[in-house]
Amino acid sequence: MFILVENVSFTYLPNTPFAVQALCNVSFAVERGESVAILGRTGCGKSTLVQHLNGLLIPQEGRVVVDGVDTRVRGAALREVRRKVGLVFQYPEDQMFEESVFREVAFAPRNMGVEGEELENRVRWAMTVVGLDYDALKDKSPFELSGGQMRRVAIASILSMKPEVLVLDEPTAGLDPQGRTMLLGKLWELRKQWGLTIILVSHNVEDVARIAERVVVLDKGKIVFDGSVREFFADEERMRQCGIIPSPLLQAAFLLRRKGFAIHPPLAPFDFYLEIKEKVLAGKRPCSVEM
Amino acid sequence: MISFEDVHFWYGERESESKVTPVLQGISCVLREKEFVVLLGRNGSGKSTLAKHCNGLLLPKKGAVLVDGMDTRDTSVLWEIRKRVGLVFQNPDNQLVATTVEEDVAFGPENLGLPPAEIRKRVDEALEKVGMIEYKKREPHTLSGGQKQRVAVAGVLAMRPKYLVLDEATAMLDPEGRAELLQLLQELRDEVGILHITHNVEEALLADRVLVIDGGRIVAEGHPREVFLVGRAIEQWGLELPQIVDVALLLWKDYPDLFKVLPLSPHELVDALCSYS
Ligand SMILES: Nc1ncnc2c1ncn2[C@@H]1O[C@H](COP(=O)(O)OP(=O)(O)OP(=O)(O)O)[C@@H](O)[C@H]1O
Ligand SMILES: Nc1ncnc2c1ncn2[C@@H]1O[C@H](COP(=O)(O)OP(=O)(O)OP(=O)(O)O)[C@@H](O)[C@H]1O
Ligand SMILES: [Mg+2]
Ligand SMILES: [Mg+2]
């Protein structure tokens, strides 16, 4: 087992009147190379959970084991976990501190001993993957960037350490539609190329449809669903119970199913278009052809 | 009405225009009273910069921004402008300053010099509207991402502005929170002029008018049904089509008599499909 989360509970401000139990006996496991989406309502514990995966938070109860190492260890072994598991924060500002984009993206690989030309190549590569113009932006301050540019720097600065697991907390929030499609496409490629394991927190059903194979849903700190994307998207009622509103595409598919058409829940507009032609409009000729 | 008149802007106090690429390059547009406008555009195209011009947080280097006729560069009316134009920032951390949620939301109304009872009422009302009333004693920095975003919206609502400028206020919201905020915007529609910046093209379908900005210029403008008719050419501006529009345009090419007007919602699409014979 690559990543094991076992009976993890976590409470913020424990033993105070403001105590908030964010995770309650959470267990799941991720195999190398998997692509898992974590969903759930606001405040259900997603960010808290993913911060456990690289040892940023240590379970108060239960344990998290990454490639055989329990995150409750300290020192070198914990640093090894942090190197293997790259975490991109929900708010990019929370992870930035360097005065230039170059230094920001170079920070992690430099700490790992990468230097000189190799470092520069690494930074250039990471910035290109997220669609940032290396020459135009490398000397800018990260704090003088637009929101979406900052998000891209945050992702690049984790990618640059070439982690084995990439954990992304709302990675597409703030990205423009094309940037979003490009990023998800690149992540998919990296998965194929390196066997990268991807764990993604997202409120966006379309992102999930595009990149994840498995869905884990949290509700008030507990796991309430763990299964395949197809299984999750096939059940409208369960989606809504979990606080997920189906995408417009899925809504249209559900409407057609209620009218008796055997439409599969589509993952992309083009699939849906083909299915409509085959199953809804079959036998009906466009009038331009009749004429 | 908020009106932009040939607005140019670049960052950097001392830079002259010839040395920099201006971020806004001649923006002319308006936000009318009680109008719901959605602003779309790729990363770095100038949306947040434009938003910060609406209440005088940034001032044009050339051209002018007028709020109900008042020039944002005129310091004597800046206070009145800030009262009328509420701005929600892209990152709520830049907006949440106080030590508890309710103090944070009270910050604006306090600055308006309202009596304490009125402040109380507005704060509770605003927190109620965004579903955060139970959190009013919490410290803002202990909230989750989406919870912070809701509080930031409440802070601006409590000012009861005449114009509301939302810079990606739905970005961190969960689907229900997003639907609730959009519903709230629909309700506010009769009272407030709204400029809503978003990367979610589906949200643009609710607008009276869509503006697309690219390279610091307005490159498209109109009702969503018109703007999205450009089809996949919309990618030239870093955008994509809303899902239903994408499917509909594909079908429309094969079946030219399938639709009378471009369907925007799942219902409109399915109704058209089922009534086609
Ligand atoms: N530093 C903190 N101190 C106290 N409570 C916290 C802290 N951070 C989070 N919480 C609380 O813990 C719960 C879980 O928060 P978490 O950030 O994990 O939620 P989330 O699922 O990531 O939500 P979102 O979708 O809004 O980002 C929430 O109720 C939140 O208010
Ligand atoms: N404080 C600043 N100093 C210098 N340049 C800046 C500053 N803020 C933004 N810029 C630059 O101005 C341009 C426009 O930025 P702006 O934040 O308006 O874009 P945006 O359309 O809101 O993008 P996003 O969708 O990523 O939020 C970008 O190229 C950005 O790098
Ligand atoms: Mg979160
Ligand atoms: Mg912006």
XYZ file of C-alpha atoms and ligand atoms in Angstrom:
632
model
C 0.000 0.000 0.000
C 1.459 3.361 -1.048
C -0.485 5.745 1.158
C -2.433 4.490 4.094
C -4.736 6.619 6.218
C -5.946 4.623 9.170
C -8.553 5.692 11.726
C -7.385 9.277 11.632
C -9.119 11.820 13.839
C -8.162 15.464 14.193
C -9.561 18.295 16.300
C -8.544 21.936 16.020
C -8.058 23.815 19.292
C -8.629 20.657 21.337
C -9.682 21.069 24.975
C -10.910 24.617 24.428
C -14.453 25.937 24.058
C -13.637 26.477 20.379
C -12.684 22.877 19.655
C -13.706 21.772 16.145
C -13.510 18.135 15.205
C -12.421 18.246 11.577
C -11.732 14.538 10.949
C -13.410 11.628 12.605
C -12.009 8.138 12.206
C -11.065 8.476 8.544
C -9.562 5.464 6.758
C -8.623 4.971 3.128
C -5.696 3.837 1.049
C -4.204 4.997 -2.226
C -2.176 2.836 -4.589
C 0.771 4.161 -6.564
C -0.405 5.778 -9.804
C -4.014 6.253 -8.739
C -5.948 9.451 -9.367
C -8.347 10.223 -6.547
C -10.687 13.175 -6.048
C -11.742 14.253 -2.581
C -15.091 16.011 -2.493
C -17.487 17.346 0.080
C -19.200 20.426 1.434
C -17.326 23.419 2.714
C -15.784 22.771 6.125
C -16.119 18.977 5.863
C -12.388 18.470 6.470
C -10.823 18.132 3.002
C -7.955 20.558 3.526
C -7.333 19.121 6.962
C -7.169 15.633 5.499
C -4.774 16.456 2.680
C -2.430 18.297 5.041
C -2.049 14.959 6.807
C -0.752 13.293 3.651
C 2.638 15.003 3.681
C 3.040 15.225 7.433
C 2.132 18.904 7.672
C -0.493 17.859 10.182
C 0.129 14.822 12.350
C -2.863 12.666 13.294
C -4.003 13.110 16.874
C -5.450 9.625 16.651
C -4.756 6.902 14.096
C -1.881 6.999 11.647
C -0.819 7.986 8.147
C 1.779 5.843 6.425
C 3.466 6.977 3.193
C 5.479 4.344 1.361
C 6.158 2.534 4.596
C 6.967 5.618 6.698
C 4.650 6.641 9.528
C 4.327 10.463 9.474
C 4.650 10.595 13.250
C 8.404 10.089 12.799
C 10.566 13.200 12.892
C 13.744 14.321 11.183
C 15.074 12.845 7.977
C 12.291 10.325 7.454
C 9.653 13.050 7.656
C 11.618 15.197 5.213
C 11.611 12.207 2.873
C 7.810 12.060 3.112
C 7.581 15.778 2.317
C 9.786 15.234 -0.715
C 7.683 12.393 -1.999
C 4.353 14.070 -1.407
C 4.018 17.547 -2.869
C 1.115 19.573 -1.513
C -0.305 22.592 -3.330
C -2.257 24.751 -0.873
C -5.814 25.957 -1.337
C -4.693 29.610 -1.265
C -1.446 30.012 -3.200
C -0.395 33.037 -1.112
C -0.150 30.695 1.870
C 2.829 28.911 0.377
C 4.762 31.804 -1.170
C 7.562 33.689 0.445
C 10.344 34.261 -2.079
C 10.897 37.601 -3.791
C 10.919 36.331 -7.350
C 8.993 33.745 -9.288
C 12.251 32.003 -10.184
C 13.352 31.692 -6.558
C 9.899 30.509 -5.559
C 9.824 27.703 -8.115
C 13.518 26.902 -7.520
C 13.163 26.693 -3.749
C 12.331 23.008 -3.297
C 14.707 21.535 -5.910
C 17.510 23.802 -4.640
C 16.961 22.415 -1.150
C 17.279 18.966 -2.616
C 20.704 19.854 -4.011
C 19.754 20.651 -7.602
C 21.750 23.613 -8.896
C 23.149 25.484 -11.890
C 21.858 24.673 -15.317
C 19.872 21.720 -14.099
C 18.041 23.974 -11.654
C 17.266 26.487 -14.346
C 16.009 23.755 -16.640
C 13.870 22.377 -13.868
C 12.278 25.773 -13.193
C 11.736 26.446 -16.868
C 10.121 23.050 -17.292
C 7.801 23.462 -14.301
C 6.703 26.925 -15.391
C 6.007 25.695 -18.902
C 3.896 22.820 -17.637
C 1.555 25.268 -15.904
C 1.521 27.643 -18.867
C 3.706 30.448 -17.487
C 6.060 32.378 -19.757
C 9.488 31.756 -18.172
C 11.316 34.749 -19.607
C 8.505 37.216 -19.004
C 7.771 36.236 -15.419
C 10.835 34.663 -13.782
C 12.037 37.932 -12.236
C 8.637 39.225 -11.149
C 7.571 39.207 -7.528
C 4.977 36.468 -6.925
C 2.907 39.070 -5.117
C 2.636 41.250 -8.202
C 0.902 38.560 -10.196
C -2.750 38.088 -11.001
C -4.636 35.452 -8.991
C -4.451 32.826 -11.708
C -0.763 33.475 -12.369
C -0.090 33.060 -8.652
C -1.975 29.783 -8.629
C 0.181 28.571 -11.503
C 3.377 29.553 -9.670
C 2.177 27.662 -6.607
C 1.626 24.527 -8.681
C 4.952 24.946 -10.524
C 6.844 25.322 -7.272
C 5.617 21.900 -6.141
C 5.976 20.223 -9.538
C 9.607 21.404 -9.665
C 10.514 18.979 -6.896
C 9.195 16.133 -9.046
C 7.156 14.523 -6.301
C 5.845 10.973 -6.496
C 2.485 12.093 -5.202
C 0.895 15.378 -6.110
C -1.777 16.577 -3.717
C -3.681 19.576 -5.021
C -6.181 21.532 -2.932
C -8.598 23.236 -5.361
C -5.925 23.526 -8.069
C -8.183 24.957 -10.742
C -9.835 27.660 -8.633
C -8.748 30.890 -10.264
C -7.507 29.308 -13.485
C -9.104 30.437 -16.714
C -11.016 27.728 -18.627
C -8.178 27.044 -21.033
C -5.585 27.008 -18.278
C -7.733 24.530 -16.420
C -8.041 22.198 -19.379
C -4.325 22.472 -20.057
C -3.333 21.788 -16.458
C -5.574 18.754 -16.122
C -4.234 17.448 -19.437
C -0.616 17.869 -18.292
C -1.295 16.133 -15.001
C -2.784 13.262 -16.913
C 0.360 13.056 -19.061
C 2.623 13.082 -16.006
C 0.609 10.254 -14.582
C 1.248 8.245 -17.704
C 4.924 9.259 -17.926
C 6.090 9.020 -14.318
C 3.337 7.014 -12.726
C 2.543 10.155 -10.721
C -0.098 9.614 -8.055
C -2.681 12.399 -7.977
C -4.921 13.366 -5.097
C -7.116 16.326 -5.810
C -9.562 18.283 -3.721
C -12.172 19.962 -5.850
C -15.599 21.502 -5.773
C -15.705 21.297 -9.517
C -17.513 18.245 -10.832
C -16.092 18.799 -14.302
C -12.515 18.631 -13.032
C -13.310 15.425 -11.270
C -14.827 13.966 -14.410
C -11.740 14.904 -16.391
C -9.002 13.609 -14.182
C -10.090 11.332 -11.364
C -10.844 7.652 -11.525
C -11.930 7.361 -7.963
C -13.978 9.601 -5.711
C -13.829 9.907 -1.925
C -16.549 12.022 -0.326
C -16.280 13.510 3.153
C -19.187 14.710 5.226
C -18.573 16.369 8.590
C -15.178 14.745 8.902
C -16.306 11.233 7.933
C -15.949 9.321 4.678
C -19.415 8.700 3.249
C -18.500 7.414 -0.215
C -15.446 5.774 -1.720
C -15.800 4.335 -5.220
C -15.298 4.855 -8.933
C -16.131 8.085 -10.730
C -18.612 6.332 -12.997
C -20.405 4.815 -10.048
C -20.551 8.182 -8.311
C -21.854 10.043 -11.347
C -24.511 7.463 -12.088
C -26.494 8.220 -8.950
C -27.991 11.685 -8.926
C -29.602 11.355 -5.539
C -26.410 10.302 -3.809
C -24.519 13.158 -5.445
C -27.011 15.643 -4.117
C -26.974 14.073 -0.664
C -23.221 14.576 -0.641
C -23.713 18.245 -1.488
C -22.542 17.850 -5.080
C -24.676 19.466 -7.734
C -24.407 17.599 -11.046
C -22.825 19.524 -13.908
C -25.241 20.933 -16.526
C -24.222 18.063 -18.792
C -25.147 15.455 -16.204
C -28.370 17.309 -15.430
C -29.370 17.180 -19.079
C -28.500 13.481 -19.177
C -30.585 12.780 -16.082
C -33.527 14.676 -17.628
C -33.286 12.583 -20.787
C -33.088 9.389 -18.765
C -36.272 10.350 -16.970
C -37.873 10.707 -20.390
C -36.885 7.160 -21.180
C -33.661 7.512 -23.149
C -30.875 5.142 -22.090
C -28.158 7.795 -21.894
C -24.953 7.089 -19.961
C -23.868 9.859 -17.622
C -21.521 11.768 -19.958
C -18.097 12.958 -18.850
C -17.534 15.387 -21.727
C -19.766 17.438 -24.086
C -18.576 15.554 -27.144
C -19.566 12.145 -25.661
C -22.972 13.547 -24.913
C -23.390 14.947 -28.406
C -22.639 11.523 -29.913
C -25.044 9.795 -27.551
C -27.833 12.257 -28.284
C -27.404 11.693 -31.999
C -27.451 7.950 -31.552
C -30.163 7.566 -28.939
C -32.405 10.624 -29.067
C -32.275 11.842 -32.627
C -31.796 8.433 -34.256
C -34.260 7.996 -37.087
C -35.091 11.690 -37.111
C -33.705 13.342 -40.139
C -32.561 16.909 -40.186
C -35.021 18.790 -42.373
C -32.212 20.128 -44.494
C -31.599 16.538 -45.607
C -35.282 15.822 -46.225
C -35.609 18.795 -48.490
C -24.101 53.969 -13.192
C -20.413 53.145 -13.053
C -18.817 54.192 -16.269
C -15.338 53.594 -17.617
C -14.250 56.148 -20.168
C -11.236 55.096 -22.194
C -9.380 53.912 -19.092
C -5.664 53.168 -19.320
C -3.687 51.764 -16.442
C -0.266 50.303 -15.740
C 1.398 49.267 -12.493
C 4.391 51.279 -11.267
C 4.249 54.883 -10.071
C 7.112 56.337 -12.022
C 6.991 54.266 -15.175
C 6.012 56.095 -18.293
C 3.568 54.478 -20.650
C 6.150 53.873 -23.351
C 8.215 51.583 -21.071
C 5.490 49.253 -19.884
C 2.713 47.251 -21.423
C -0.391 48.811 -19.910
C -2.693 46.378 -18.134
C -5.788 48.317 -19.201
C -5.581 49.698 -22.704
C -8.590 51.883 -23.282
C -11.492 50.305 -21.417
C -14.884 51.834 -22.094
C -17.880 50.124 -20.528
C -20.683 50.691 -18.042
C -22.405 48.956 -15.167
C -25.940 50.269 -14.918
C -28.112 50.301 -11.823
C -29.786 46.960 -11.146
C -27.893 45.285 -13.942
C -26.185 41.910 -13.632
C -22.989 41.857 -15.655
C -20.519 38.977 -15.802
C -16.908 39.746 -16.711
C -14.902 36.907 -18.272
C -11.291 36.784 -19.381
C -8.091 34.797 -19.204
C -5.588 34.959 -16.338
C -3.739 38.242 -16.350
C -6.151 39.924 -18.763
C -6.885 42.761 -16.324
C -10.120 41.795 -14.543
C -8.984 42.420 -10.973
C -7.296 45.611 -12.067
C -10.575 46.735 -13.617
C -12.508 45.734 -10.471
C -10.237 47.842 -8.273
C -10.970 50.860 -10.449
C -14.693 50.660 -9.645
C -14.287 52.093 -6.135
C -11.163 54.144 -6.586
C -8.763 51.633 -5.086
C -6.772 52.089 -8.267
C -6.978 55.261 -10.325
C -6.776 55.485 -14.105
C -3.528 56.810 -15.546
C -5.517 58.041 -18.524
C -9.263 58.299 -19.020
C -11.765 58.343 -16.153
C -14.034 56.182 -14.014
C -17.297 57.827 -12.948
C -19.603 56.476 -10.251
C -22.996 58.145 -10.587
C -21.140 60.999 -12.203
C -18.478 61.270 -9.477
C -14.879 60.969 -10.668
C -12.867 58.421 -8.646
C -9.815 60.714 -8.807
C -11.682 63.423 -6.888
C -10.662 62.762 -3.261
C -13.566 64.803 -1.900
C -16.084 62.215 -3.193
C -14.030 59.069 -2.599
C -15.853 58.325 0.630
C -19.251 58.563 -1.051
C -17.979 56.281 -3.841
C -16.741 53.649 -1.378
C -20.192 53.713 0.253
C -21.882 53.009 -3.038
C -19.516 50.428 -4.460
C -18.846 47.271 -2.459
C -15.866 45.204 -3.600
C -15.176 41.587 -2.678
C -11.533 40.688 -3.259
C -10.275 37.651 -5.083
C -8.552 36.300 -1.958
C -10.680 36.716 1.187
C -7.534 36.759 3.350
C -6.883 40.241 1.974
C -10.267 41.335 3.224
C -10.700 39.677 6.614
C -9.002 41.857 9.208
C -10.831 41.647 12.542
C -10.486 39.062 15.301
C -13.993 37.626 15.056
C -16.301 36.992 12.160
C -18.973 39.409 13.391
C -16.491 42.227 14.000
C -15.238 41.673 10.536
C -18.666 42.029 9.015
C -19.376 45.040 11.271
C -16.253 46.824 10.068
C -17.895 48.398 7.020
C -21.153 49.521 8.679
C -19.145 50.945 11.608
C -17.180 53.042 9.195
C -20.458 54.316 7.779
C -21.139 55.708 11.266
C -24.394 53.795 11.740
C -25.973 53.438 15.197
C -24.975 50.224 17.051
C -28.456 48.692 16.863
C -28.532 49.133 13.111
C -25.042 47.654 12.809
C -26.114 44.631 14.862
C -29.101 44.105 12.632
C -27.160 44.385 9.401
C -24.387 42.084 10.579
C -26.814 39.354 11.604
C -28.794 39.752 8.419
C -25.703 39.537 6.225
C -24.305 36.498 8.058
C -27.715 34.860 7.829
C -27.792 35.455 4.092
C -24.471 33.700 3.513
C -25.238 30.906 5.979
C -22.479 31.808 8.457
C -24.471 33.043 11.451
C -23.382 30.125 13.646
C -19.776 31.085 13.077
C -20.053 34.693 14.214
C -17.794 34.317 17.248
C -15.090 32.442 15.344
C -11.748 33.885 14.368
C -11.691 34.337 10.576
C -8.318 32.637 10.168
C -9.678 29.414 11.667
C -12.296 29.058 8.931
C -12.102 26.791 5.918
C -11.540 28.333 2.465
C -15.185 28.466 1.488
C -16.273 29.734 4.900
C -13.856 32.675 4.602
C -15.232 33.517 1.211
C -18.778 33.623 2.548
C -17.749 35.962 5.363
C -16.035 38.284 2.896
C -19.270 38.500 0.916
C -21.268 39.183 4.104
C -18.919 42.056 4.971
C -19.761 43.795 1.751
C -23.494 43.029 1.861
C -23.700 44.638 5.306
C -22.729 47.949 3.719
C -25.853 47.735 1.508
C -24.000 49.085 -1.497
C -25.712 50.282 -4.627
C -23.152 48.440 -6.752
C -21.532 45.152 -5.913
C -18.263 44.081 -7.515
C -17.382 40.456 -6.881
C -13.905 39.302 -7.902
C -14.123 35.511 -8.166
C -16.280 35.359 -5.068
C -17.539 31.897 -6.022
C -14.104 30.365 -6.637
C -13.739 28.522 -3.325
C -17.407 27.843 -2.671
C -18.802 24.346 -2.655
C -21.524 23.635 -5.237
C -24.325 24.385 -2.790
C -22.637 27.537 -1.554
C -22.114 28.627 -5.126
C -25.743 27.958 -5.999
C -26.843 29.866 -2.882
C -24.645 32.849 -3.680
C -25.886 32.908 -7.266
C -29.447 32.699 -5.959
C -28.693 35.589 -3.599
C -27.328 37.596 -6.515
C -30.526 36.870 -8.437
C -32.524 38.236 -5.517
C -30.319 41.311 -5.237
C -30.720 41.904 -8.915
C -33.709 44.199 -8.426
C -31.839 46.422 -5.979
C -28.161 46.338 -6.833
C -25.957 46.646 -9.885
C -23.670 43.622 -9.937
C -20.351 43.103 -11.676
C -19.434 39.463 -11.196
C -15.981 38.258 -12.237
C -15.695 34.520 -12.697
C -13.861 31.783 -14.582
C -16.931 29.598 -14.485
C -18.532 30.186 -17.862
C -21.739 28.509 -16.661
C -22.304 31.465 -14.339
C -22.200 33.822 -17.305
C -25.464 32.305 -18.534
C -27.334 34.113 -15.736
C -26.140 37.550 -16.775
C -28.052 40.343 -18.442
C -24.836 41.103 -20.226
C -21.456 39.437 -20.604
C -18.213 41.345 -21.058
C -15.061 39.625 -22.272
C -11.707 41.280 -21.623
C -8.455 40.289 -23.280
C -5.111 42.061 -23.260
C -6.650 44.962 -21.365
C -9.399 45.581 -23.914
C -13.075 44.681 -24.039
C -13.243 42.237 -26.941
C -16.847 41.031 -26.758
C -20.037 42.223 -25.167
C -23.679 41.191 -25.240
C -26.345 38.847 -23.948
C -24.912 35.373 -23.257
C -27.018 33.949 -26.076
C -25.222 36.241 -28.498
C -21.729 36.134 -27.066
C -21.501 32.330 -27.017
C -22.692 32.070 -30.601
C -19.042 32.566 -31.594
C -18.643 28.867 -30.779
C -15.225 27.403 -30.176
C -13.637 30.592 -31.491
C -14.136 31.716 -27.902
C -10.866 29.912 -27.181
C -8.974 32.845 -28.704
C -9.756 34.684 -25.443
C -8.692 31.819 -23.159
C -12.312 30.774 -22.588
C -14.389 27.709 -23.287
C -18.067 27.270 -24.052
C -20.582 26.404 -21.354
C -21.290 22.666 -21.626
C -24.865 22.892 -22.858
C -23.947 25.524 -25.433
C -21.084 23.332 -26.645
C -23.378 20.338 -27.165
C -26.105 22.487 -28.702
C -23.791 24.091 -31.246
C -22.491 20.658 -32.296
C -26.031 19.375 -32.757
C -27.147 22.541 -34.476
C -24.584 22.039 -37.213
C -26.008 18.595 -38.000
C -29.655 19.546 -37.483
C -30.083 23.179 -38.580
C -33.782 23.252 -37.624
C -33.301 21.734 -34.165
C -33.301 25.043 -32.284
C -34.920 28.418 -32.847
C -32.613 30.092 -30.337
C -29.462 28.796 -28.716
C -30.399 26.762 -25.620
C -28.464 27.698 -22.485
C -29.844 25.441 -19.735
C -30.281 21.668 -19.490
C -34.060 22.199 -19.594
C -33.955 24.303 -22.722
C -31.800 21.694 -24.451
C -33.910 18.718 -23.428
C -37.189 20.472 -24.288
C -35.902 21.240 -27.750
C -34.710 17.664 -28.240
C -37.978 16.150 -27.108
C -40.168 18.410 -29.223
C -38.134 17.759 -32.354
C -39.745 15.504 -34.835
N -6.842 26.613 11.991
C -8.076 26.227 12.369
N -8.510 26.411 13.629
C -9.746 26.010 14.000
N -10.642 25.424 13.190
C -10.269 25.207 11.923
C -8.975 25.583 11.438
N -8.886 25.253 10.141
C -10.069 24.676 9.821
N -10.905 24.662 10.876
C -12.273 24.105 10.917
O -12.184 22.711 10.634
C -13.234 22.298 9.753
C -12.640 21.640 8.521
O -11.891 22.624 7.800
P -11.194 22.320 6.402
O -10.392 23.538 6.090
O -10.513 21.025 6.465
O -12.472 22.222 5.459
P -12.569 21.998 3.868
O -13.315 20.743 3.649
O -11.221 22.119 3.280
O -13.493 23.215 3.439
P -13.466 24.167 2.119
O -14.144 23.411 1.031
O -14.302 25.362 2.525
O -12.059 24.534 1.846
C -14.056 23.547 9.454
O -15.218 23.553 10.254
C -13.152 24.696 9.824
O -13.900 25.806 10.311
N 0.514 44.718 -7.983
C 0.935 44.490 -9.218
N 2.120 44.939 -9.659
C 2.562 44.722 -10.914
N 1.869 44.020 -11.847
C 0.672 43.528 -11.479
C 0.141 43.731 -10.159
N -1.066 43.131 -10.084
C -1.280 42.578 -11.300
N -0.251 42.811 -12.137
C -0.154 42.374 -13.545
O -1.209 42.971 -14.280
C -1.807 42.075 -15.200
C -3.300 42.002 -14.951
O -3.526 41.486 -13.651
P -4.990 41.279 -13.051
O -4.813 40.857 -11.640
O -5.839 42.463 -13.317
O -5.507 40.049 -13.965
P -6.848 39.211 -13.856
O -7.576 39.358 -15.153
O -7.582 39.539 -12.620
O -6.257 37.715 -13.802
P -6.730 36.432 -12.957
O -7.794 35.770 -13.762
O -5.495 35.576 -12.949
O -7.155 36.874 -11.598
C -1.066 40.751 -15.019
O -0.121 40.616 -16.044
C -0.381 40.870 -13.674
O 0.860 40.179 -13.663
Mg -10.330 23.546 2.103
Mg -7.999 38.519 -10.844
